[in-house]
Tab-separated table of C-alpha atoms in Angstrom:
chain	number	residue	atom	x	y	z
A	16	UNK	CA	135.373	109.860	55.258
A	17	UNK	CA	137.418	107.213	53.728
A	18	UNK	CA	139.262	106.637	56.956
A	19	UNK	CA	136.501	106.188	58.761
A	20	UNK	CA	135.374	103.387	56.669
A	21	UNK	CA	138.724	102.080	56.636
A	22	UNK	CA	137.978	101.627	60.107
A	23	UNK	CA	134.751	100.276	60.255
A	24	UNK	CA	136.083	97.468	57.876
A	25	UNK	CA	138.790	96.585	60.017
A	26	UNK	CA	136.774	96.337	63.189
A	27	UNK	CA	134.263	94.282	61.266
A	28	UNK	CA	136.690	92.208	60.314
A	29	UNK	CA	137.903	91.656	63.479
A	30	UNK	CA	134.546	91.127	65.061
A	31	UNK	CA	133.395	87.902	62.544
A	32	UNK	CA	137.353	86.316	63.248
A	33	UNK	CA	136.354	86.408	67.375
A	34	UNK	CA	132.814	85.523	66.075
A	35	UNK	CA	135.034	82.556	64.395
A	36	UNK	CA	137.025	81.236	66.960
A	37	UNK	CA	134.025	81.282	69.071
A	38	UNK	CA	132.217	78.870	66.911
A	39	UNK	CA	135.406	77.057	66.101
A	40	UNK	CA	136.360	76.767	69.651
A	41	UNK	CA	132.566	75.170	70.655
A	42	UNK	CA	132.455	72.887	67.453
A	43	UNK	CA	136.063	71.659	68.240
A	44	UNK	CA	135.140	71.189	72.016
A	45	UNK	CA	136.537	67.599	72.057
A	46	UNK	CA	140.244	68.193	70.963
A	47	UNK	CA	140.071	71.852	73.293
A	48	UNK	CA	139.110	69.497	76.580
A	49	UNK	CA	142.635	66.853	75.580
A	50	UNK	CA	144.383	70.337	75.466
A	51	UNK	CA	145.952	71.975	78.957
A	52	UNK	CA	144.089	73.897	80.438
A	53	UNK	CA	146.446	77.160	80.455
A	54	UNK	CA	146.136	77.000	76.590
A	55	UNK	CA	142.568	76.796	76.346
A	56	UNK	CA	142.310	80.192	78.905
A	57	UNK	CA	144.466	82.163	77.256
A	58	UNK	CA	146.633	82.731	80.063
């Protein structure tokens, strides 16, 4: 049972940092746009 909490953690973890970045990303719009474009897609 321990392991599956384990995992739960982790993946909650995980889901507030995208949660983050999201937010981040929107509130930080200004320096993203100055950026290339190839960073800000990920590719």
């Amino acid at each position: 049972m321990s392991r599956v909490i384990k995992y739960g953690v982790i993946s909650l973890i995980l889901l507030l940092a995208v949660v983050f970045f999201k937010f981040s990303s929107v509130y930080m719009a200004d320096s993203v746009d100055s950026l290339p474009t190839g960073w800000n897609t990920g590719c």
